[in-house]
Amino acid sequence: MTILHPRPQFVRENWESLDGAWGFAFDDAQVGVKERWYDGLPEQTPIQVPFTYETKASGIHDESHHATVWYEKEVTLMTDKHVLLHFEGADYATTVWVNGKVVGEHYGCYTAFSFNIADYMVEGKNRITVRVQDSVDTAQPRGKQRWIKDNFGCWYVQTTGIWKSVWLEYVSPIHIDYVKMTPDVDNRKIDLELETNAWHDGLIAEATITFDGELIEKVSAFVKDGVATMQASVLAKGNPWSMKLWNTETPNLYDIHFSLIEENTEIDHVTSYFGMRKIAIEGDKILLNNEELYQRLILDQGYWQDSDLTPPSVSALELDIDKILEMGYNGVRKHQKVEDNRFLYLCDKKGVLVWSEVGSTYSFSDKAVANFTSEWLEIVKQNYNHPSIITWVPFNESWGVSDIHSNKKQQQFTEGIYYLTKAFDGMRPVITNDGWDHTISDIITLHDYEEIGECFTKRYTDREKLLSNAFQHNRFRHPFAKNYVDKGQPVIISEFGGIAFQSESGWGYGNQVKDEASFIERFDKITGAIQALDYISGFCYTQVSDVQQEINGLLTINRKDKVDLSAIRAINERRKN
């Protein structure tokens, strides 16, 4: 399996990247459809996909807002196969034409989508045209993208249009569309559900599991109504001690090959992998594979100097993960973003825990509820199989539900998302509103940028008092929304720190420090205060790297160390469980 594949957990051999040079045009006058730009853009500027026009890496570097943009690329296609046209991410409303004919639309920023273009292509050269509309509407999930002219607070330059990889995949007319893999650690089995793109009689699905090249199990099932379900043992030769668990120390991955068989002939083949990992909650403890887990997380917003939300390369993703591990963290809270699949693959491979979020909306309305719910469920489905993801975090700091403390409709919205998530994924914990004003939540998470360790200790020593809602842990915020109470869940300090060096511009949390010694001293005291609290199940430090005007990273935006990372590691690893 090559890491260069856009989806390392769902690999077919015959694929082609469309990243690189495309034609590009702004459509500020909104005339593109009327003037049939899908038959050919009248004027084109070169752009480097998948970088958005706002970035230097795109070759354009215009940070002003343009609500509608167009792309065009000519490709040569083989017509003896069906062709899937994949977009890993485009913000926000995307329409795609092939040779002047509409092939489909998609709404969202953070999720992948695909179109079967077999009925629209011709032998030889074909023209792919893409229009993306991206407003400043706060009812659409937008995360850390600004919705006014300039950056403000911790909101940054917007991301418009294609911002993740585009690629082609050659498939048979009937093919595997999706697989869902659910590990059952206690019974040493893996539950498998395979979906095909169409209902078709006479199909058999096969799954072959190997570990380090050794055959573990091969199972098969008939495909009925487009679905096949299977269960397989993960024990080598029936040895009850041979199961290889996935954890942060030994992130073992099983390889699995899916085949679709028709009349004794394989018509489709997909290579994937899975990890045998169990995440559970017992009382106020979080368990990984039935052992207590202490989480040492760091917040990661995934921005780069010249490419904003788009990783400049796979090696840049790997560098971030290696730096996170070097600093003594065992996980990452991927904040207000759904990262490239290759990042999740690397976390799976290297044993890095992941909290998965989505970009927030910033208003509450029927439209916002519909937009958010649709995109969130796509995220959960698309990223379900990654063993590194151990927690779902749909809401952050009441963004998009600003009146949740007392507004029943907003409370019910978060409850609805909680239960919808649980309906698809009964394994992972769900944190409904990270930071404060929790409704139904499997973990109680608190944000606190206190800069004095002794104040942390005083504030958090008495758990009952802290979570009583008579207490405001973060100046003006309560742990729970009105009519919700502590039920003994685990507690994590999921944002703290944010220390920044003195600077004439940019900001961090609390008073800025003057030198590295002052930085390490404060980091040591506030981290140590949290580590000393027995009932706290972990922490998440803000943050990996600087992001535009927010200069509170342990690394610069170009990933240069600001402090001695070995000192950070020594402090973080004082408590491991």
Coordinates of C-alpha atoms in Angstrom, one line a residue:
M1 CA 0.0 0.0 0.0
T2 CA 1.5 3.3 -1.0
I3 CA 1.1 6.3 1.3
L4 CA 0.7 8.5 -1.8
H5 CA -2.8 7.1 -2.4
P6 CA -5.4 9.8 -1.4
R7 CA -7.3 7.1 0.7
P8 CA -4.8 4.7 2.1
Q9 CA -7.6 2.7 3.8
F10 CA -9.5 2.0 0.6
V11 CA -7.0 1.3 -2.2
R12 CA -7.5 0.1 -5.8
E13 CA -4.4 -0.1 -8.0
N14 CA -5.8 1.7 -11.0
W15 CA -6.0 5.4 -10.1
E16 CA -4.7 8.8 -11.3
S17 CA -4.1 12.0 -9.4
L18 CA -5.5 15.2 -11.0
D19 CA -3.6 17.5 -8.6
G20 CA -1.5 20.1 -10.3
A21 CA -2.3 22.7 -12.9
W22 CA -5.9 23.6 -13.7
G23 CA -7.5 26.5 -15.4
F24 CA -9.2 28.9 -13.0
A25 CA -11.6 31.9 -13.1
F26 CA -13.4 34.2 -10.6
D27 CA -17.1 34.7 -11.3
D28 CA -17.9 37.7 -9.2
A29 CA -20.7 38.8 -11.6
Q30 CA -22.4 35.3 -11.3
V31 CA -22.6 34.9 -15.1
G32 CA -20.8 31.6 -15.5
V33 CA -23.8 29.3 -15.8
K34 CA -25.7 31.8 -18.0
E35 CA -22.7 32.1 -20.3
R36 CA -22.1 28.3 -20.3
W37 CA -18.6 28.4 -18.9
Y38 CA -19.0 24.7 -18.5
D39 CA -18.4 24.5 -22.2
G40 CA -15.1 26.2 -21.7
L41 CA -13.8 29.0 -19.5
P42 CA -13.6 32.3 -21.4
E43 CA -10.5 33.5 -19.6
Q44 CA -8.3 31.3 -17.4
T45 CA -5.6 31.9 -14.8
P46 CA -3.4 28.9 -13.9
I47 CA -4.0 27.5 -10.4
Q48 CA -2.2 24.7 -8.6
V49 CA -4.9 22.3 -7.2
P50 CA -5.5 21.5 -4.4
F51 CA -4.4 24.8 -3.1
T52 CA -7.1 27.5 -2.9
Y53 CA -6.7 30.9 -4.6
E54 CA -6.1 32.6 -1.2
T55 CA -2.8 30.8 -0.8
K56 CA 0.6 31.5 -2.1
A57 CA 1.0 27.8 -3.1
S58 CA -1.9 28.2 -5.5
G59 CA 0.0 30.6 -7.6
I60 CA -2.7 33.3 -7.2
H61 CA -2.5 34.4 -3.5
D62 CA -5.5 36.7 -3.4
E63 CA -6.9 36.8 0.2
S64 CA -10.1 38.8 -0.7
H65 CA -13.4 37.0 -0.8
H66 CA -14.8 35.8 -4.1
A67 CA -18.1 33.9 -3.7
T68 CA -17.9 31.8 -6.9
V69 CA -14.9 30.2 -8.6
W70 CA -14.5 27.9 -11.6
Y71 CA -12.0 25.3 -12.5
E72 CA -11.3 23.5 -15.7
K73 CA -9.0 20.6 -16.7
E74 CA -8.6 18.4 -19.7
V75 CA -7.9 14.7 -19.1
T76 CA -7.5 11.6 -21.2
L77 CA -9.7 8.7 -20.1
M78 CA -10.0 5.0 -20.9
T79 CA -13.5 4.1 -21.8
D80 CA -13.3 0.4 -21.3
K81 CA -13.8 1.0 -17.5
H82 CA -16.1 3.0 -15.4
V83 CA -14.4 6.1 -13.9
L84 CA -15.0 7.6 -10.5
L85 CA -14.1 11.2 -10.2
H86 CA -13.1 11.9 -6.5
F87 CA -12.9 15.2 -4.6
E88 CA -11.4 14.8 -1.1
G89 CA -12.8 18.3 -0.2
A90 CA -14.2 21.4 -1.8
D91 CA -15.8 24.3 0.1
Y92 CA -18.8 24.7 -0.2
A93 CA -21.4 24.2 -2.9
T94 CA -19.8 22.2 -5.7
T95 CA -21.2 21.5 -9.2
V96 CA -19.3 19.3 -11.6
W97 CA -19.6 19.0 -15.4
V98 CA -17.9 16.6 -17.8
N99 CA -17.9 17.6 -21.4
G100 CA -20.5 20.2 -20.7
K101 CA -23.0 17.9 -18.9
V102 CA -23.8 18.1 -15.2
V103 CA -22.7 15.0 -13.4
G104 CA -23.5 16.0 -9.8
E105 CA -23.5 18.4 -6.9
H106 CA -22.2 18.3 -3.3
Y107 CA -22.7 20.6 -0.3
G108 CA -20.1 20.8 2.4
C109 CA -16.5 21.7 3.1
Y110 CA -14.9 18.8 5.1
T111 CA -16.1 15.6 3.4
A112 CA -15.1 13.7 0.3
F113 CA -17.5 13.0 -2.6
S114 CA -17.4 11.2 -5.8
F115 CA -19.2 10.9 -9.2
N116 CA -19.4 8.0 -11.6
I117 CA -18.7 9.8 -14.9
A118 CA -18.9 6.8 -17.2
D119 CA -22.0 8.1 -19.0
Y120 CA -20.5 11.5 -19.7
M121 CA -17.0 10.7 -21.0
V122 CA -15.6 10.0 -24.4
E123 CA -12.6 8.1 -25.7
G124 CA -9.5 10.4 -25.5
K125 CA -9.6 13.9 -24.2
N126 CA -12.4 15.0 -21.8
R127 CA -13.0 18.4 -20.1
I128 CA -13.8 18.5 -16.4
T129 CA -15.4 21.7 -15.2
V130 CA -16.0 22.6 -11.6
R131 CA -17.9 25.5 -10.1
V132 CA -17.7 26.1 -6.3
Q133 CA -19.8 28.7 -4.4
D134 CA -18.7 29.7 -0.9
S135 CA -20.5 32.4 0.9
V136 CA -19.8 34.1 4.2
D137 CA -23.0 32.5 5.6
T138 CA -22.5 31.5 9.3
A139 CA -25.2 28.8 8.8
Q140 CA -22.7 26.7 6.9
P141 CA -19.9 24.8 8.7
R142 CA -16.8 26.9 8.3
G143 CA -14.6 26.2 11.3
K144 CA -11.8 28.8 11.7
Q145 CA -12.5 30.6 8.4
R146 CA -13.4 34.3 8.9
W147 CA -16.7 35.6 7.6
I148 CA -15.8 39.3 7.6
K149 CA -13.1 41.1 5.6
D150 CA -10.2 40.8 7.9
N151 CA -8.8 38.2 10.4
F152 CA -10.1 38.6 14.0
G153 CA -9.5 36.8 17.2
C154 CA -8.7 33.2 16.4
W155 CA -10.4 33.2 12.9
Y156 CA -8.3 33.3 9.8
V157 CA -8.3 33.7 6.0
Q158 CA -11.2 31.9 4.4
T159 CA -10.8 28.7 2.3
T160 CA -12.7 28.8 -1.0
G161 CA -13.1 26.0 -3.5
I162 CA -11.1 22.8 -4.0
W163 CA -8.7 22.4 -1.0
K164 CA -8.0 18.7 -1.0
S165 CA -6.9 16.2 -3.7
V166 CA -8.8 15.4 -6.8
W167 CA -8.3 12.1 -8.5
L168 CA -9.7 9.4 -10.9
E169 CA -10.3 5.8 -10.2
Y170 CA -11.0 3.1 -12.8
V171 CA -13.6 0.5 -11.6
S172 CA -15.9 -2.2 -12.9
P173 CA -19.6 -1.2 -13.4
I174 CA -20.5 -3.2 -10.3
H175 CA -18.0 -2.4 -7.5
I176 CA -17.5 -2.1 -3.8
D177 CA -18.7 1.3 -2.6
Y178 CA -18.0 1.2 1.1
V179 CA -16.8 -1.1 3.9
K180 CA -17.5 -0.8 7.6
M181 CA -15.1 -2.6 10.0
T182 CA -16.0 -2.9 13.7
P183 CA -13.4 -4.5 15.9
D184 CA -14.6 -6.8 18.7
V185 CA -11.6 -7.1 21.0
D186 CA -13.3 -9.1 23.8
N187 CA -14.4 -11.8 21.3
R188 CA -11.3 -11.5 19.1
K189 CA -13.3 -10.9 16.0
I190 CA -13.9 -8.2 13.4
D191 CA -17.4 -7.5 12.1
L192 CA -17.5 -6.5 8.4
E193 CA -20.2 -4.8 6.4
L194 CA -19.7 -4.3 2.6
E195 CA -21.8 -2.2 0.4
T196 CA -21.9 -2.3 -3.4
N197 CA -22.8 0.6 -5.7
A198 CA -25.8 -1.2 -7.1
W199 CA -28.1 -4.1 -6.3
H200 CA -27.1 -7.1 -8.5
D201 CA -27.9 -10.8 -8.2
G202 CA -25.3 -13.5 -7.8
L203 CA -22.5 -11.6 -6.2
I204 CA -20.2 -12.9 -3.4
A205 CA -18.1 -10.8 -1.1
E206 CA -14.8 -12.1 0.2
A207 CA -12.5 -10.8 2.9
T208 CA -9.0 -12.1 3.4
I209 CA -7.2 -11.0 6.6
T210 CA -3.4 -11.2 6.9
F211 CA -0.9 -10.0 9.5
D212 CA 2.8 -9.5 8.5
G213 CA 2.0 -11.6 5.4
E214 CA 0.5 -14.5 7.3
L215 CA -3.0 -15.6 6.5
I216 CA -5.3 -15.2 9.5
E217 CA -8.8 -15.7 8.1
K218 CA -10.8 -15.8 4.9
V219 CA -14.5 -15.3 5.0
S220 CA -17.3 -14.8 2.4
A221 CA -20.9 -14.0 2.1
F222 CA -23.6 -13.5 -0.5
V223 CA -24.4 -9.9 -1.4
K224 CA -28.1 -9.3 -0.7
D225 CA -29.8 -6.0 -1.6
G226 CA -26.3 -4.5 -2.1
V227 CA -25.0 -5.4 1.3
A228 CA -22.9 -8.3 2.6
T229 CA -22.1 -8.9 6.3
M230 CA -19.3 -11.1 7.6
Q231 CA -17.5 -11.8 10.8
A232 CA -13.9 -13.0 11.0
S233 CA -11.6 -14.2 13.7
V234 CA -8.3 -12.4 14.1
L235 CA -6.5 -15.3 15.7
A236 CA -3.6 -16.9 13.9
K237 CA -4.3 -20.6 13.5
G238 CA -6.8 -20.4 16.3
N239 CA -4.2 -19.4 18.9
P240 CA -6.2 -17.6 21.6
W241 CA -3.1 -15.5 22.5
S242 CA -2.3 -14.3 19.0
M243 CA -4.5 -11.3 18.7
K244 CA -2.5 -8.2 17.9
L245 CA -3.9 -5.1 19.6
W246 CA -3.7 -1.6 18.4
N247 CA -2.5 0.9 21.0
T248 CA -0.2 3.9 21.4
E249 CA 2.9 1.7 22.1
T250 CA 2.3 -1.1 19.6
P251 CA -0.1 0.2 16.8
N252 CA -0.6 -3.2 15.1
L253 CA -2.5 -3.1 11.9
Y254 CA -4.1 -6.1 10.1
D255 CA -4.2 -6.0 6.3
I256 CA -7.5 -7.0 4.7
H257 CA -8.4 -7.6 1.1
F258 CA -12.0 -7.3 -0.1
S259 CA -13.0 -9.0 -3.3
L260 CA -16.3 -8.9 -5.2
I261 CA -17.0 -12.2 -7.1
E262 CA -19.4 -12.8 -10.0
E263 CA -19.5 -16.2 -11.6
N264 CA -16.2 -17.3 -10.1
T265 CA -14.5 -14.2 -11.4
E266 CA -13.2 -11.3 -9.3
I267 CA -14.7 -8.1 -10.6
D268 CA -13.4 -5.7 -7.9
H269 CA -10.6 -5.7 -5.4
V270 CA -10.0 -3.2 -2.5
T271 CA -7.1 -3.3 -0.1
S272 CA -7.5 -1.9 3.4
Y273 CA -6.4 -2.4 7.0
F274 CA -7.9 -2.3 10.5
G275 CA -6.7 -2.1 14.1
M276 CA -8.1 -4.2 16.9
R277 CA -8.8 -1.5 19.4
K278 CA -11.5 -1.1 22.1
I279 CA -12.4 2.3 23.6
A280 CA -14.7 2.3 26.5
I281 CA -15.8 4.2 29.6
E282 CA -16.3 2.7 33.0
G283 CA -17.3 5.2 35.7
D284 CA -14.9 8.1 35.6
K285 CA -12.2 6.2 33.7
I286 CA -11.5 5.9 30.0
L287 CA -10.2 2.5 28.9
L288 CA -8.2 1.5 25.9
N289 CA -8.3 -2.2 25.4
N290 CA -9.7 -2.6 28.9
E291 CA -6.8 -0.7 30.4
E292 CA -7.0 2.8 31.9
L293 CA -6.0 5.5 29.4
Y294 CA -4.4 8.8 30.4
Q295 CA -4.6 11.2 27.4
R296 CA -1.8 13.6 26.7
L297 CA -3.3 15.5 23.8
I298 CA -2.3 18.6 21.8
L299 CA -4.6 20.8 19.8
D300 CA -3.8 20.9 16.1
Q301 CA -5.5 23.3 13.7
G302 CA -3.6 22.1 10.6
Y303 CA -2.6 25.4 9.0
W304 CA 0.6 26.1 7.0
Q305 CA 2.4 29.3 6.0
D306 CA 1.9 29.1 2.3
S307 CA -1.1 26.7 1.9
D308 CA -3.4 27.5 4.9
L309 CA -5.7 24.5 5.5
T310 CA -4.2 22.3 2.7
P311 CA -1.1 20.3 3.7
P312 CA 1.8 21.2 1.4
S313 CA 2.9 17.6 1.2
V314 CA 2.5 14.2 2.9
S315 CA 5.9 14.7 4.4
A316 CA 4.5 17.9 6.1
L317 CA 1.8 15.8 7.7
E318 CA 4.3 13.2 8.9
L319 CA 6.6 16.0 10.3
D320 CA 3.7 17.3 12.4
I321 CA 2.9 13.8 13.8
D322 CA 6.6 13.1 14.5
K323 CA 6.9 16.5 16.3
I324 CA 3.8 15.7 18.4
L325 CA 5.3 12.3 19.5
E326 CA 8.7 14.0 20.1
M327 CA 7.0 16.3 22.6
G328 CA 5.6 13.4 24.6
Y329 CA 2.0 13.6 23.5
N330 CA 0.1 10.5 22.8
G331 CA -2.7 12.1 20.8
V332 CA -4.1 15.1 18.9
R333 CA -7.3 17.0 19.0
K334 CA -7.7 17.9 15.3
H335 CA -9.5 21.2 15.8
Q336 CA -12.2 22.6 13.6
K337 CA -11.0 20.6 10.6
V338 CA -11.2 17.1 9.0
E339 CA -7.7 16.4 8.0
D340 CA -6.4 14.6 4.9
N341 CA -6.9 10.9 5.0
R342 CA -3.1 10.4 4.8
F343 CA -2.8 12.1 8.2
L344 CA -5.2 9.7 9.7
Y345 CA -3.3 6.8 8.1
L346 CA -0.1 8.0 9.7
C347 CA -1.8 8.3 13.1
D348 CA -3.1 4.7 12.6
K349 CA 0.4 3.6 11.7
K350 CA 2.3 5.5 14.4
G351 CA -0.2 5.0 17.3
V352 CA -1.5 8.5 17.7
L353 CA -4.9 9.0 19.3
V354 CA -7.2 11.4 17.5
W355 CA -10.2 13.4 18.5
S356 CA -12.3 14.1 15.4
E357 CA -14.2 17.4 15.0
V358 CA -15.9 19.4 12.3
G359 CA -15.9 23.1 11.4
S360 CA -18.5 24.9 13.4
T361 CA -21.4 27.0 12.2
Y362 CA -21.8 30.3 14.0
S363 CA -25.6 30.8 14.0
F364 CA -28.6 28.7 14.9
S365 CA -31.4 28.2 12.4
D366 CA -33.2 25.4 10.6
K367 CA -30.7 25.9 7.7
A368 CA -27.7 25.6 10.1
V369 CA -29.1 22.5 11.7
A370 CA -29.6 20.8 8.3
N371 CA -26.2 21.8 7.0
F372 CA -24.4 20.7 10.1
T373 CA -26.2 17.4 10.5
S374 CA -25.7 16.3 6.9
E375 CA -22.0 17.0 7.0
W376 CA -21.4 15.6 10.4
L377 CA -22.9 12.2 9.5
E378 CA -20.8 12.1 6.4
I379 CA -17.7 12.6 8.5
V380 CA -18.6 9.9 10.9
K381 CA -19.2 7.4 8.1
Q382 CA -16.1 8.3 6.1
N383 CA -13.7 8.2 9.1
Y384 CA -15.3 5.3 11.1
N385 CA -12.7 2.7 10.2
H386 CA -9.6 4.5 11.6
P387 CA -8.4 3.0 14.8
S388 CA -6.7 6.2 15.8
I389 CA -10.0 8.1 16.1
I390 CA -11.2 7.4 19.7
T391 CA -13.6 10.3 20.2
W392 CA -16.1 12.3 18.2
V393 CA -16.4 16.0 19.0
P394 CA -19.3 17.6 17.0
F395 CA -19.5 21.0 18.9
N396 CA -17.0 23.3 20.4
E397 CA -17.5 26.1 23.0
S398 CA -21.2 26.5 22.1
W399 CA -20.3 27.8 18.6
G400 CA -23.4 27.6 16.5
V401 CA -25.5 27.0 19.7
S402 CA -24.6 30.1 21.6
D403 CA -27.7 30.0 23.8
I404 CA -27.3 26.3 24.7
H405 CA -27.1 27.0 28.4
S406 CA -30.8 27.7 28.6
N407 CA -32.3 27.3 25.1
K408 CA -34.1 24.0 24.9
K409 CA -34.0 23.8 21.1
Q410 CA -30.3 24.1 21.0
Q411 CA -29.9 21.6 23.8
Q412 CA -32.1 19.1 21.9
F413 CA -30.0 19.7 18.7
T414 CA -26.8 18.6 20.5
E415 CA -28.7 15.6 22.0
G416 CA -29.9 14.7 18.5
I417 CA -26.4 14.8 17.1
Y418 CA -25.2 12.7 20.1
Y419 CA -27.8 10.0 19.4
L420 CA -27.4 10.0 15.6
T421 CA -23.7 9.5 16.1
K422 CA -24.3 6.7 18.5
A423 CA -26.7 5.1 16.1
F424 CA -23.9 4.7 13.5
D425 CA -21.0 4.2 15.9
G426 CA -21.7 2.6 19.2
M427 CA -18.0 2.3 20.1
R428 CA -16.6 5.7 20.5
P429 CA -17.3 8.4 23.2
V430 CA -19.1 11.5 22.0
I431 CA -18.4 14.9 23.5
T432 CA -21.4 17.1 22.6
N433 CA -20.0 20.6 23.4
D434 CA -16.3 20.6 24.2
G435 CA -15.3 23.2 26.8
W436 CA -18.5 24.0 28.7
D437 CA -22.3 23.9 28.8
H438 CA -22.4 20.1 28.3
T439 CA -25.7 18.4 27.6
I440 CA -25.5 14.6 27.1
S441 CA -21.8 13.8 26.9
D442 CA -19.7 10.7 27.5
I443 CA -16.8 12.8 28.7
I444 CA -16.9 16.2 30.5
T445 CA -14.3 18.5 29.0
L446 CA -13.3 21.9 30.3
H447 CA -11.4 24.7 28.7
D448 CA -9.3 26.8 31.1
Y449 CA -6.4 29.1 30.2
E450 CA -5.4 29.8 33.7
E451 CA -1.7 30.7 33.7
I452 CA -0.9 30.1 37.4
G453 CA -0.5 26.5 38.5
E454 CA -1.6 27.1 42.1
C455 CA -4.8 28.6 40.9
F456 CA -5.5 25.5 38.8
T457 CA -4.9 23.3 41.8
K458 CA -7.3 25.4 44.0
R459 CA -10.0 25.5 41.4
Y460 CA -10.0 21.8 40.4
T461 CA -9.3 20.0 43.7
D462 CA -12.9 19.6 44.6
R463 CA -14.6 17.7 41.7
E464 CA -18.1 17.9 43.2
K465 CA -17.9 21.6 43.6
L466 CA -16.3 22.2 40.2
L467 CA -19.1 20.3 38.4
S468 CA -22.0 21.5 40.5
N469 CA -22.8 24.4 38.1
A470 CA -22.7 26.7 41.1
F471 CA -19.2 27.3 40.0
Q472 CA -18.0 29.0 36.8
H473 CA -14.7 27.3 35.9
N474 CA -13.9 29.6 33.0
R475 CA -14.8 33.1 34.2
F476 CA -18.4 33.1 33.0
R477 CA -19.0 29.5 31.8
H478 CA -20.6 26.5 33.6
P479 CA -19.6 22.9 33.1
F480 CA -23.3 22.0 32.2
A481 CA -26.2 23.5 30.4
K482 CA -29.2 24.2 32.5
N483 CA -31.0 21.0 33.8
Y484 CA -28.0 18.8 33.0
V485 CA -25.8 17.4 35.8
D486 CA -22.6 15.5 36.4
K487 CA -23.2 11.7 36.2
G488 CA -19.7 10.7 37.2
Q489 CA -18.3 10.8 33.7
P490 CA -14.5 11.1 33.0
V491 CA -13.2 14.7 33.1
I492 CA -10.5 16.0 30.7
I493 CA -9.0 19.6 30.5
S494 CA -9.3 19.7 26.8
E495 CA -7.9 23.2 26.3
F496 CA -5.3 24.9 28.4
G497 CA -1.9 26.7 28.0
G498 CA -1.8 28.7 24.8
I499 CA 1.4 30.4 26.0
A500 CA 2.9 33.0 23.7
F501 CA 6.2 34.8 23.6
Q502 CA 6.2 38.6 23.7
S503 CA 5.4 40.1 20.3
E504 CA 4.3 43.4 18.9
S505 CA 1.6 41.6 16.9
G506 CA -0.3 38.4 17.4
W507 CA -1.7 36.9 20.6
G508 CA -1.9 34.0 22.9
Y509 CA -3.7 33.3 26.2
G510 CA -2.7 35.1 29.4
N511 CA 0.3 37.3 29.8
Q512 CA 3.0 36.7 27.2
V513 CA 6.4 35.4 28.3
K514 CA 9.7 37.0 27.7
D515 CA 12.0 34.0 27.2
E516 CA 12.3 30.2 26.9
A517 CA 13.0 29.8 30.6
S518 CA 9.8 31.7 31.5
F519 CA 7.8 29.6 29.0
I520 CA 9.1 26.3 30.4
E521 CA 8.4 27.4 33.9
R522 CA 4.8 28.3 33.2
F523 CA 4.2 25.2 31.1
D524 CA 5.7 23.0 33.9
K525 CA 3.5 24.5 36.6
I526 CA 0.1 24.4 34.8
T527 CA 0.7 21.0 33.3
G528 CA 1.9 19.6 36.6
A529 CA -1.2 21.0 38.4
I530 CA -3.4 19.1 36.0
Q531 CA -1.3 15.9 36.3
A532 CA -1.6 16.0 40.0
L533 CA -5.4 15.7 39.9
D534 CA -6.3 12.0 40.2
Y535 CA -9.8 12.3 38.8
I536 CA -8.7 14.1 35.6
S537 CA -8.3 11.6 32.7
G538 CA -6.0 13.8 30.6
F539 CA -5.4 17.1 29.0
C540 CA -5.1 18.9 25.7
Y541 CA -2.5 21.7 25.3
T542 CA -3.1 24.6 22.9
Q543 CA -1.3 24.2 20.5
V544 CA 1.1 22.5 18.0
S545 CA 2.0 25.5 15.9
D546 CA 1.3 29.2 15.3
V547 CA -1.6 30.0 13.0
Q548 CA -1.5 33.4 11.3
Q549 CA -2.1 36.0 14.0
E550 CA -2.4 33.3 16.8
I551 CA 1.2 32.9 18.0
N552 CA 0.8 30.4 20.9
G553 CA 2.2 27.3 19.3
L554 CA 5.1 25.2 20.5
L555 CA 6.3 25.4 17.0
T556 CA 6.2 28.3 14.5
I557 CA 3.9 28.1 11.6
N558 CA 6.9 26.8 9.6
R559 CA 7.4 24.1 12.2
K560 CA 10.5 25.4 13.9
D561 CA 10.9 24.6 17.6
K562 CA 10.3 27.6 19.9
V563 CA 11.6 25.8 23.0
D564 CA 13.5 22.7 23.9
L565 CA 11.1 19.9 23.0
S566 CA 12.9 17.4 25.2
A567 CA 11.9 19.6 28.2
I568 CA 8.3 19.6 27.0
R569 CA 8.4 15.8 26.7
A570 CA 9.9 15.3 30.2
I571 CA 7.1 17.3 31.7
N572 CA 4.3 15.6 29.7
E573 CA 5.5 12.1 30.5
R574 CA 5.6 12.6 34.3
R575 CA 2.1 11.1 34.3
K576 CA 1.3 8.3 31.9
N577 CA -1.7 6.7 33.5

